[in-house]
């Protein structure tokens, strides 16, 4: 039993220890003979830890106001060091680690984002930084010495309360599943080829100009960019509206794509079936 300074909202295991996010504090605990022992502690987060994930020797902590922080845990020295954070303040709700350098998250305003550590930053860079040097870098960079890059930003329209990376059927494509506060469930599927990206990008561009495809009576681009410009995402809901267009409009758009309307519809259906 350990008395925390705040309400523990996030728990995860890392290298045989228990990481706890309580208030603005991240603690590393180990099991003693009669109670839990505090091995390391970090109190530099802004407000409150809302999610906590571990991968290797890294902790990915989501703050309720200041986005995502990547923390390195040294089991030998029993230290926690924030070596990367975000440049944009985000009110985080949920998160999911995609790989060692990439994490997806959601905020309270209905946005989903993906952040990645720059490719030129690795664990070796963190091991060579002393405590005094880290304090100097934090003062110079207004935070952690390294900044996360935004790869994806997309406005869903509802607050996303859960994110999970999974493949629903063995052998099918792996996707990022999300659930919203209103009970909706969706999936974000990565493209496997550049040709698919070019095809659906052109299809989305042409459908944005159609009056019947305006979501909630607004222009599609301004709706999906409600809080920040949409980036790195093609709206599958918009692409599915191709079959609802008038036949002459389907022919005109398919001609721009150098395909027939039947081929465009089949391409959309094939991409939907890669998940289920």
PDB file of C-alpha atoms in Angstrom:
ATOM      1  CA  UNK A   1       0.000   0.000   0.000  1.00  0.00           C
ATOM      2  CA  UNK A   2       1.254   3.473  -0.949  1.00  0.00           C
ATOM      3  CA  UNK A   3      -0.440   6.810  -0.288  1.00  0.00           C
ATOM      4  CA  UNK A   4      -0.296   8.857  -3.508  1.00  0.00           C
ATOM      5  CA  UNK A   5      -0.379  12.656  -3.777  1.00  0.00           C
ATOM      6  CA  UNK A   6      -3.315  12.488  -6.219  1.00  0.00           C
ATOM      7  CA  UNK A   7      -5.860  10.094  -7.657  1.00  0.00           C
ATOM      8  CA  UNK A   8      -4.059   7.290  -9.562  1.00  0.00           C
ATOM      9  CA  UNK A   9      -5.515   7.473 -13.062  1.00  0.00           C
ATOM     10  CA  UNK A  10      -2.961   5.402 -14.977  1.00  0.00           C
ATOM     11  CA  UNK A  11      -1.068   2.167 -14.236  1.00  0.00           C
ATOM     12  CA  UNK A  12       1.329   0.098 -16.325  1.00  0.00           C
ATOM     13  CA  UNK A  13       4.228  -2.291 -15.874  1.00  0.00           C
ATOM     14  CA  UNK A  14       7.779  -1.491 -16.975  1.00  0.00           C
ATOM     15  CA  UNK A  15      10.817  -3.775 -16.595  1.00  0.00           C
ATOM     16  CA  UNK A  16       9.358  -5.597 -13.571  1.00  0.00           C
ATOM     17  CA  UNK A  17       8.222  -2.406 -11.826  1.00  0.00           C
ATOM     18  CA  UNK A  18       4.851  -0.672 -11.531  1.00  0.00           C
ATOM     19  CA  UNK A  19       4.506   2.805 -13.043  1.00  0.00           C
ATOM     20  CA  UNK A  20       1.755   4.941 -11.490  1.00  0.00           C
ATOM     21  CA  UNK A  21       0.414   8.262 -12.740  1.00  0.00           C
ATOM     22  CA  UNK A  22      -1.225  10.178  -9.885  1.00  0.00           C
ATOM     23  CA  UNK A  23      -1.873  13.892 -10.220  1.00  0.00           C
ATOM     24  CA  UNK A  24       1.096  15.471 -11.982  1.00  0.00           C
ATOM     25  CA  UNK A  25       3.452  12.822 -10.606  1.00  0.00           C
ATOM     26  CA  UNK A  26       4.802   9.636 -12.187  1.00  0.00           C
ATOM     27  CA  UNK A  27       6.198   7.083  -9.732  1.00  0.00           C
ATOM     28  CA  UNK A  28       7.982   3.763 -10.166  1.00  0.00           C
ATOM     29  CA  UNK A  29       7.039   1.245  -7.472  1.00  0.00           C
ATOM     30  CA  UNK A  30       8.380  -2.192  -6.601  1.00  0.00           C
ATOM     31  CA  UNK A  31       6.952  -4.894  -4.378  1.00  0.00           C
ATOM     32  CA  UNK A  32       8.509  -5.130  -0.928  1.00  0.00           C
ATOM     33  CA  UNK A  33       7.897  -7.627   1.881  1.00  0.00           C
ATOM     34  CA  UNK A  34       4.905  -5.792   3.304  1.00  0.00           C
ATOM     35  CA  UNK A  35       4.199  -2.822   1.005  1.00  0.00           C
ATOM     36  CA  UNK A  36       5.162  -1.096  -2.206  1.00  0.00           C
ATOM     37  CA  UNK A  37       8.469   0.757  -2.358  1.00  0.00           C
ATOM     38  CA  UNK A  38       8.971   3.988  -4.305  1.00  0.00           C
ATOM     39  CA  UNK A  39      12.030   3.581  -6.562  1.00  0.00           C
ATOM     40  CA  UNK A  40      11.803   6.725  -8.716  1.00  0.00           C
ATOM     41  CA  UNK A  41       9.638   9.789  -9.008  1.00  0.00           C
ATOM     42  CA  UNK A  42       8.966  12.548 -11.541  1.00  0.00           C
ATOM     43  CA  UNK A  43       6.960  15.680 -10.697  1.00  0.00           C
ATOM     44  CA  UNK A  44       7.579  17.854 -13.753  1.00  0.00           C
ATOM     45  CA  UNK A  45       4.281  17.213 -15.585  1.00  0.00           C
ATOM     46  CA  UNK A  46       1.928  20.170 -15.841  1.00  0.00           C
ATOM     47  CA  UNK A  47      -1.454  19.064 -14.504  1.00  0.00           C
ATOM     48  CA  UNK A  48      -2.614  15.446 -14.360  1.00  0.00           C
ATOM     49  CA  UNK A  49      -1.538  12.171 -15.970  1.00  0.00           C
ATOM     50  CA  UNK A  50      -4.500  10.738 -17.899  1.00  0.00           C
ATOM     51  CA  UNK A  51      -2.815   7.729 -19.564  1.00  0.00           C
ATOM     52  CA  UNK A  52       0.470   5.873 -19.194  1.00  0.00           C
ATOM     53  CA  UNK A  53       2.017   3.239 -21.476  1.00  0.00           C
ATOM     54  CA  UNK A  54       5.375   1.485 -21.498  1.00  0.00           C
ATOM     55  CA  UNK A  55       7.534   0.107 -24.288  1.00  0.00           C
ATOM     56  CA  UNK A  56      11.056  -1.033 -23.492  1.00  0.00           C
ATOM     57  CA  UNK A  57      12.600   1.532 -21.158  1.00  0.00           C
ATOM     58  CA  UNK A  58      10.251   4.319 -22.231  1.00  0.00           C
ATOM     59  CA  UNK A  59       7.073   5.626 -20.649  1.00  0.00           C
ATOM     60  CA  UNK A  60       4.502   7.498 -22.732  1.00  0.00           C
ATOM     61  CA  UNK A  61       2.536   9.832 -20.467  1.00  0.00           C
ATOM     62  CA  UNK A  62      -0.459  11.884 -21.558  1.00  0.00           C
ATOM     63  CA  UNK A  63      -1.078  15.108 -19.639  1.00  0.00           C
ATOM     64  CA  UNK A  64      -4.584  16.551 -19.227  1.00  0.00           C
ATOM     65  CA  UNK A  65      -3.451  19.896 -20.701  1.00  0.00           C
ATOM     66  CA  UNK A  66       0.069  19.582 -22.113  1.00  0.00           C
ATOM     67  CA  UNK A  67      -0.146  16.680 -24.588  1.00  0.00           C
ATOM     68  CA  UNK A  68       2.228  13.692 -24.596  1.00  0.00           C
ATOM     69  CA  UNK A  69       5.591  13.305 -22.851  1.00  0.00           C
ATOM     70  CA  UNK A  70       8.090  10.518 -23.508  1.00  0.00           C
ATOM     71  CA  UNK A  71       9.971   9.570 -20.340  1.00  0.00           C
ATOM     72  CA  UNK A  72      13.061   7.385 -20.144  1.00  0.00           C
ATOM     73  CA  UNK A  73      13.370   5.078 -17.138  1.00  0.00           C
ATOM     74  CA  UNK A  74      16.814   3.940 -16.011  1.00  0.00           C
ATOM     75  CA  UNK A  75      16.479   0.772 -13.934  1.00  0.00           C
ATOM     76  CA  UNK A  76      20.103   0.921 -12.752  1.00  0.00           C
ATOM     77  CA  UNK A  77      20.100   4.568 -11.685  1.00  0.00           C
ATOM     78  CA  UNK A  78      16.393   4.591 -10.706  1.00  0.00           C
ATOM     79  CA  UNK A  79      15.709   7.833 -12.548  1.00  0.00           C
ATOM     80  CA  UNK A  80      12.932   9.190 -14.743  1.00  0.00           C
ATOM     81  CA  UNK A  81      13.886  11.713 -17.432  1.00  0.00           C
ATOM     82  CA  UNK A  82      11.550  13.570 -19.794  1.00  0.00           C
ATOM     83  CA  UNK A  83      13.451  13.729 -23.078  1.00  0.00           C
ATOM     84  CA  UNK A  84      10.645  14.524 -25.559  1.00  0.00           C
ATOM     85  CA  UNK A  85       7.359  16.401 -25.496  1.00  0.00           C
ATOM     86  CA  UNK A  86       4.903  18.103 -27.842  1.00  0.00           C
ATOM     87  CA  UNK A  87       4.972  21.703 -29.042  1.00  0.00           C
ATOM     88  CA  UNK A  88       1.159  21.973 -29.093  1.00  0.00           C
ATOM     89  CA  UNK A  89      -0.910  21.894 -25.882  1.00  0.00           C
ATOM     90  CA  UNK A  90      -3.544  19.155 -26.092  1.00  0.00           C
ATOM     91  CA  UNK A  91      -6.151  18.097 -23.536  1.00  0.00           C
ATOM     92  CA  UNK A  92      -5.446  14.367 -23.773  1.00  0.00           C
ATOM     93  CA  UNK A  93      -8.099  11.733 -23.109  1.00  0.00           C
ATOM     94  CA  UNK A  94      -6.803   8.432 -24.513  1.00  0.00           C
ATOM     95  CA  UNK A  95      -3.662   7.094 -26.155  1.00  0.00           C
ATOM     96  CA  UNK A  96      -2.098   4.053 -27.773  1.00  0.00           C
ATOM     97  CA  UNK A  97       1.537   3.231 -28.561  1.00  0.00           C
ATOM     98  CA  UNK A  98       1.945   2.360 -32.244  1.00  0.00           C
ATOM     99  CA  UNK A  99       5.685   1.599 -32.190  1.00  0.00           C
ATOM    100  CA  UNK A 100       8.790   2.517 -30.207  1.00  0.00           C
ATOM    101  CA  UNK A 101       8.859   6.113 -31.522  1.00  0.00           C
ATOM    102  CA  UNK A 102       5.175   6.702 -32.377  1.00  0.00           C
ATOM    103  CA  UNK A 103       2.084   7.242 -30.255  1.00  0.00           C
ATOM    104  CA  UNK A 104      -1.531   8.024 -31.133  1.00  0.00           C
ATOM    105  CA  UNK A 105      -3.827  10.036 -28.905  1.00  0.00           C
ATOM    106  CA  UNK A 106      -7.120  11.880 -28.651  1.00  0.00           C
ATOM    107  CA  UNK A 107      -8.201  15.084 -26.925  1.00  0.00           C
ATOM    108  CA  UNK A 108     -11.399  16.419 -25.360  1.00  0.00           C
ATOM    109  CA  UNK A 109     -12.455  18.268 -28.511  1.00  0.00           C
ATOM    110  CA  UNK A 110     -12.859  15.210 -30.750  1.00  0.00           C
ATOM    111  CA  UNK A 111      -9.443  15.223 -32.444  1.00  0.00           C
ATOM    112  CA  UNK A 112      -7.232  12.198 -33.106  1.00  0.00           C
ATOM    113  CA  UNK A 113      -3.512  12.778 -33.593  1.00  0.00           C
ATOM    114  CA  UNK A 114      -0.330  10.778 -34.127  1.00  0.00           C
ATOM    115  CA  UNK A 115       3.044  11.994 -32.846  1.00  0.00           C
ATOM    116  CA  UNK A 116       6.483  10.598 -33.625  1.00  0.00           C
ATOM    117  CA  UNK A 117       9.942  11.144 -32.221  1.00  0.00           C
ATOM    118  CA  UNK A 118      12.368  12.507 -34.853  1.00  0.00           C
ATOM    119  CA  UNK A 119      14.434   9.811 -36.547  1.00  0.00           C
ATOM    120  CA  UNK A 120      17.724  11.396 -35.459  1.00  0.00           C
ATOM    121  CA  UNK A 121      16.855  11.026 -31.745  1.00  0.00           C
ATOM    122  CA  UNK A 122      17.556   7.724 -29.993  1.00  0.00           C
ATOM    123  CA  UNK A 123      18.230   6.242 -26.567  1.00  0.00           C
ATOM    124  CA  UNK A 124      21.961   6.805 -27.004  1.00  0.00           C
ATOM    125  CA  UNK A 125      21.347  10.560 -27.088  1.00  0.00           C
ATOM    126  CA  UNK A 126      19.522  10.363 -23.759  1.00  0.00           C
ATOM    127  CA  UNK A 127      22.173   8.214 -22.084  1.00  0.00           C
ATOM    128  CA  UNK A 128      24.832  10.804 -22.841  1.00  0.00           C
ATOM    129  CA  UNK A 129      22.884  13.680 -21.270  1.00  0.00           C
ATOM    130  CA  UNK A 130      23.741  14.508 -17.659  1.00  0.00           C
ATOM    131  CA  UNK A 131      21.363  16.049 -15.153  1.00  0.00           C
ATOM    132  CA  UNK A 132      22.829  19.547 -15.506  1.00  0.00           C
ATOM    133  CA  UNK A 133      22.743  19.328 -19.306  1.00  0.00           C
ATOM    134  CA  UNK A 134      19.090  18.222 -19.207  1.00  0.00           C
ATOM    135  CA  UNK A 135      18.157  21.234 -17.059  1.00  0.00           C
ATOM    136  CA  UNK A 136      19.961  23.521 -19.505  1.00  0.00           C
ATOM    137  CA  UNK A 137      18.190  21.989 -22.513  1.00  0.00           C
ATOM    138  CA  UNK A 138      14.792  22.276 -20.816  1.00  0.00           C
ATOM    139  CA  UNK A 139      15.337  25.979 -20.148  1.00  0.00           C
ATOM    140  CA  UNK A 140      16.612  26.598 -23.679  1.00  0.00           C
ATOM    141  CA  UNK A 141      13.832  24.687 -25.462  1.00  0.00           C
ATOM    142  CA  UNK A 142      10.973  25.645 -23.103  1.00  0.00           C
ATOM    143  CA  UNK A 143      10.450  22.012 -22.133  1.00  0.00           C
ATOM    144  CA  UNK A 144      12.111  18.737 -23.075  1.00  0.00           C
ATOM    145  CA  UNK A 145      15.256  18.829 -25.244  1.00  0.00           C
ATOM    146  CA  UNK A 146      13.479  17.005 -28.109  1.00  0.00           C
ATOM    147  CA  UNK A 147      10.131  17.778 -29.724  1.00  0.00           C
ATOM    148  CA  UNK A 148       7.633  15.301 -31.172  1.00  0.00           C
ATOM    149  CA  UNK A 149       6.557  15.682 -34.791  1.00  0.00           C
ATOM    150  CA  UNK A 150       2.869  15.626 -35.716  1.00  0.00           C
ATOM    151  CA  UNK A 151       2.150  13.068 -38.442  1.00  0.00           C
ATOM    152  CA  UNK A 152      -1.646  12.890 -38.316  1.00  0.00           C
ATOM    153  CA  UNK A 153      -4.450  15.193 -37.210  1.00  0.00           C
ATOM    154  CA  UNK A 154      -8.139  14.486 -37.810  1.00  0.00           C
ATOM    155  CA  UNK A 155     -11.352  15.853 -36.320  1.00  0.00           C
ATOM    156  CA  UNK A 156     -13.749  12.959 -35.651  1.00  0.00           C
ATOM    157  CA  UNK A 157     -16.635  15.096 -34.367  1.00  0.00           C
ATOM    158  CA  UNK A 158     -17.055  13.256 -31.056  1.00  0.00           C
ATOM    159  CA  UNK A 159     -14.718  12.925 -28.103  1.00  0.00           C
ATOM    160  CA  UNK A 160     -12.694   9.733 -28.571  1.00  0.00           C
ATOM    161  CA  UNK A 161     -12.493   7.903 -25.240  1.00  0.00           C
ATOM    162  CA  UNK A 162     -10.622   4.763 -26.326  1.00  0.00           C
ATOM    163  CA  UNK A 163      -7.863   3.831 -28.794  1.00  0.00           C
ATOM    164  CA  UNK A 164      -6.523   0.355 -29.498  1.00  0.00           C
ATOM    165  CA  UNK A 165      -4.235  -1.075 -32.174  1.00  0.00           C
ATOM    166  CA  UNK A 166      -5.430  -4.482 -33.336  1.00  0.00           C
ATOM    167  CA  UNK A 167      -6.314  -6.672 -36.310  1.00  0.00           C
ATOM    168  CA  UNK A 168      -9.894  -7.912 -36.038  1.00  0.00           C
ATOM    169  CA  UNK A 169      -9.324 -10.973 -38.233  1.00  0.00           C
ATOM    170  CA  UNK A 170      -6.050 -12.958 -38.305  1.00  0.00           C
ATOM    171  CA  UNK A 171      -4.204 -12.246 -41.528  1.00  0.00           C
ATOM    172  CA  UNK A 172      -6.074  -9.009 -42.199  1.00  0.00           C
ATOM    173  CA  UNK A 173      -4.673  -5.491 -41.962  1.00  0.00           C
ATOM    174  CA  UNK A 174      -3.814  -4.011 -38.579  1.00  0.00           C
ATOM    175  CA  UNK A 175      -5.784  -0.874 -37.741  1.00  0.00           C
ATOM    176  CA  UNK A 176      -6.171   1.738 -35.044  1.00  0.00           C
ATOM    177  CA  UNK A 177      -9.630   1.274 -33.551  1.00  0.00           C
ATOM    178  CA  UNK A 178     -11.356   4.075 -31.682  1.00  0.00           C
ATOM    179  CA  UNK A 179     -14.534   4.431 -29.610  1.00  0.00           C
ATOM    180  CA  UNK A 180     -16.301   7.704 -28.877  1.00  0.00           C
ATOM    181  CA  UNK A 181     -18.292   9.063 -25.951  1.00  0.00           C
ATOM    182  CA  UNK A 182     -21.537   8.653 -27.946  1.00  0.00           C
ATOM    183  CA  UNK A 183     -20.913   4.954 -28.584  1.00  0.00           C
ATOM    184  CA  UNK A 184     -19.529   5.138 -32.115  1.00  0.00           C
ATOM    185  CA  UNK A 185     -16.770   2.745 -33.156  1.00  0.00           C
ATOM    186  CA  UNK A 186     -14.393   3.448 -36.040  1.00  0.00           C
ATOM    187  CA  UNK A 187     -11.089   2.359 -37.508  1.00  0.00           C
ATOM    188  CA  UNK A 188      -8.116   4.110 -39.079  1.00  0.00           C
ATOM    189  CA  UNK A 189      -6.359   1.809 -41.560  1.00  0.00           C
ATOM    190  CA  UNK A 190      -2.849   2.516 -42.885  1.00  0.00           C
ATOM    191  CA  UNK A 191      -2.303   2.429 -46.634  1.00  0.00           C
ATOM    192  CA  UNK A 192      -0.057  -0.312 -47.958  1.00  0.00           C
ATOM    193  CA  UNK A 193       0.978   1.296 -51.249  1.00  0.00           C
ATOM    194  CA  UNK A 194       1.583   4.740 -52.693  1.00  0.00           C
ATOM    195  CA  UNK A 195      -0.832   4.070 -55.555  1.00  0.00           C
ATOM    196  CA  UNK A 196      -3.701   3.650 -53.061  1.00  0.00           C
ATOM    197  CA  UNK A 197      -2.776   6.946 -51.391  1.00  0.00           C
ATOM    198  CA  UNK A 198      -2.813   8.778 -54.728  1.00  0.00           C
ATOM    199  CA  UNK A 199      -6.101   7.174 -55.820  1.00  0.00           C
ATOM    200  CA  UNK A 200      -8.055   7.970 -52.636  1.00  0.00           C
ATOM    201  CA  UNK A 201      -6.506  11.447 -52.345  1.00  0.00           C
ATOM    202  CA  UNK A 202      -7.801  12.336 -55.813  1.00  0.00           C
ATOM    203  CA  UNK A 203     -11.176  10.751 -55.081  1.00  0.00           C
ATOM    204  CA  UNK A 204     -11.515  12.724 -51.855  1.00  0.00           C
ATOM    205  CA  UNK A 205     -10.498  15.940 -53.617  1.00  0.00           C
ATOM    206  CA  UNK A 206     -13.212  15.522 -56.271  1.00  0.00           C
ATOM    207  CA  UNK A 207     -15.895  14.537 -53.755  1.00  0.00           C
ATOM    208  CA  UNK A 208     -15.213  17.621 -51.645  1.00  0.00           C
ATOM    209  CA  UNK A 209     -16.625  19.778 -54.426  1.00  0.00           C
ATOM    210  CA  UNK A 210     -19.950  17.939 -54.548  1.00  0.00           C
ATOM    211  CA  UNK A 211     -22.869  19.681 -52.828  1.00  0.00           C
ATOM    212  CA  UNK A 212     -24.447  16.418 -51.651  1.00  0.00           C
ATOM    213  CA  UNK A 213     -21.309  15.374 -49.747  1.00  0.00           C
ATOM    214  CA  UNK A 214     -21.146  18.391 -47.414  1.00  0.00           C
ATOM    215  CA  UNK A 215     -21.201  17.023 -43.869  1.00  0.00           C
ATOM    216  CA  UNK A 216     -23.674  18.711 -41.464  1.00  0.00           C
ATOM    217  CA  UNK A 217     -24.218  21.445 -44.041  1.00  0.00           C
ATOM    218  CA  UNK A 218     -20.593  22.610 -43.987  1.00  0.00           C
ATOM    219  CA  UNK A 219     -17.672  22.251 -46.325  1.00  0.00           C
ATOM    220  CA  UNK A 220     -15.904  18.970 -45.717  1.00  0.00           C
ATOM    221  CA  UNK A 221     -12.397  20.391 -45.429  1.00  0.00           C
ATOM    222  CA  UNK A 222     -13.376  23.049 -42.887  1.00  0.00           C
ATOM    223  CA  UNK A 223     -15.333  20.487 -40.849  1.00  0.00           C
ATOM    224  CA  UNK A 224     -12.490  17.966 -40.594  1.00  0.00           C
ATOM    225  CA  UNK A 225     -10.098  20.871 -39.834  1.00  0.00           C
ATOM    226  CA  UNK A 226     -12.290  22.317 -37.081  1.00  0.00           C
ATOM    227  CA  UNK A 227      -9.458  22.870 -34.548  1.00  0.00           C
ATOM    228  CA  UNK A 228      -6.360  22.297 -36.685  1.00  0.00           C
ATOM    229  CA  UNK A 229      -5.783  21.536 -40.375  1.00  0.00           C
ATOM    230  CA  UNK A 230      -6.447  17.906 -41.239  1.00  0.00           C
ATOM    231  CA  UNK A 231      -3.188  16.102 -41.964  1.00  0.00           C
ATOM    232  CA  UNK A 232      -2.236  12.612 -43.060  1.00  0.00           C
ATOM    233  CA  UNK A 233      -5.803  11.227 -43.174  1.00  0.00           C
ATOM    234  CA  UNK A 234      -8.209  10.490 -46.040  1.00  0.00           C
ATOM    235  CA  UNK A 235     -11.851  10.494 -44.967  1.00  0.00           C
ATOM    236  CA  UNK A 236     -13.321   7.076 -45.737  1.00  0.00           C
ATOM    237  CA  UNK A 237     -16.859   8.234 -44.892  1.00  0.00           C
ATOM    238  CA  UNK A 238     -16.604  10.812 -47.659  1.00  0.00           C
ATOM    239  CA  UNK A 239     -15.232   8.304 -50.183  1.00  0.00           C
ATOM    240  CA  UNK A 240     -18.157   5.959 -49.523  1.00  0.00           C
ATOM    241  CA  UNK A 241     -20.565   8.664 -50.754  1.00  0.00           C
ATOM    242  CA  UNK A 242     -19.333   8.090 -54.299  1.00  0.00           C
ATOM    243  CA  UNK A 243     -22.073   5.486 -54.859  1.00  0.00           C
ATOM    244  CA  UNK A 244     -24.763   8.010 -53.842  1.00  0.00           C
ATOM    245  CA  UNK A 245     -23.864  10.477 -56.613  1.00  0.00           C
ATOM    246  CA  UNK A 246     -25.822  10.859 -59.803  1.00  0.00           C
ATOM    247  CA  UNK A 247     -24.616   8.531 -62.608  1.00  0.00           C
ATOM    248  CA  UNK A 248     -23.283  11.404 -64.721  1.00  0.00           C
ATOM    249  CA  UNK A 249     -21.224  12.711 -61.795  1.00  0.00           C
ATOM    250  CA  UNK A 250     -19.849   9.222 -61.125  1.00  0.00           C
ATOM    251  CA  UNK A 251     -18.744   8.966 -64.754  1.00  0.00           C
ATOM    252  CA  UNK A 252     -17.128  12.421 -64.655  1.00  0.00           C
ATOM    253  CA  UNK A 253     -15.167  11.691 -61.456  1.00  0.00           C
ATOM    254  CA  UNK A 254     -14.164   8.192 -62.607  1.00  0.00           C
ATOM    255  CA  UNK A 255     -12.893   9.691 -65.868  1.00  0.00           C
ATOM    256  CA  UNK A 256     -10.614  12.020 -63.885  1.00  0.00           C
ATOM    257  CA  UNK A 257      -9.294   8.942 -62.067  1.00  0.00           C
ATOM    258  CA  UNK A 258      -8.839   7.096 -65.395  1.00  0.00           C
ATOM    259  CA  UNK A 259     -11.229   4.343 -64.323  1.00  0.00           C
ATOM    260  CA  UNK A 260     -14.847   3.343 -64.740  1.00  0.00           C
ATOM    261  CA  UNK A 261     -17.470   3.950 -62.010  1.00  0.00           C
ATOM    262  CA  UNK A 262     -17.646   0.203 -61.365  1.00  0.00           C
ATOM    263  CA  UNK A 263     -13.873   0.034 -60.833  1.00  0.00           C
ATOM    264  CA  UNK A 264     -13.981   2.972 -58.405  1.00  0.00           C
ATOM    265  CA  UNK A 265     -16.796   1.359 -56.386  1.00  0.00           C
ATOM    266  CA  UNK A 266     -14.940  -1.968 -56.306  1.00  0.00           C
ATOM    267  CA  UNK A 267     -11.755  -0.237 -55.128  1.00  0.00           C
ATOM    268  CA  UNK A 268     -13.657   1.330 -52.211  1.00  0.00           C
ATOM    269  CA  UNK A 269     -15.279  -1.995 -51.283  1.00  0.00           C
ATOM    270  CA  UNK A 270     -11.969  -3.856 -51.447  1.00  0.00           C
ATOM    271  CA  UNK A 271     -10.353  -1.396 -49.062  1.00  0.00           C
ATOM    272  CA  UNK A 272     -13.260  -1.796 -46.620  1.00  0.00           C
ATOM    273  CA  UNK A 273     -12.940  -5.569 -46.715  1.00  0.00           C
ATOM    274  CA  UNK A 274      -9.233  -5.481 -45.799  1.00  0.00           C
ATOM    275  CA  UNK A 275     -10.240  -4.919 -42.160  1.00  0.00           C
ATOM    276  CA  UNK A 276     -13.012  -7.542 -41.751  1.00  0.00           C
TER     277      UNK A 276
END
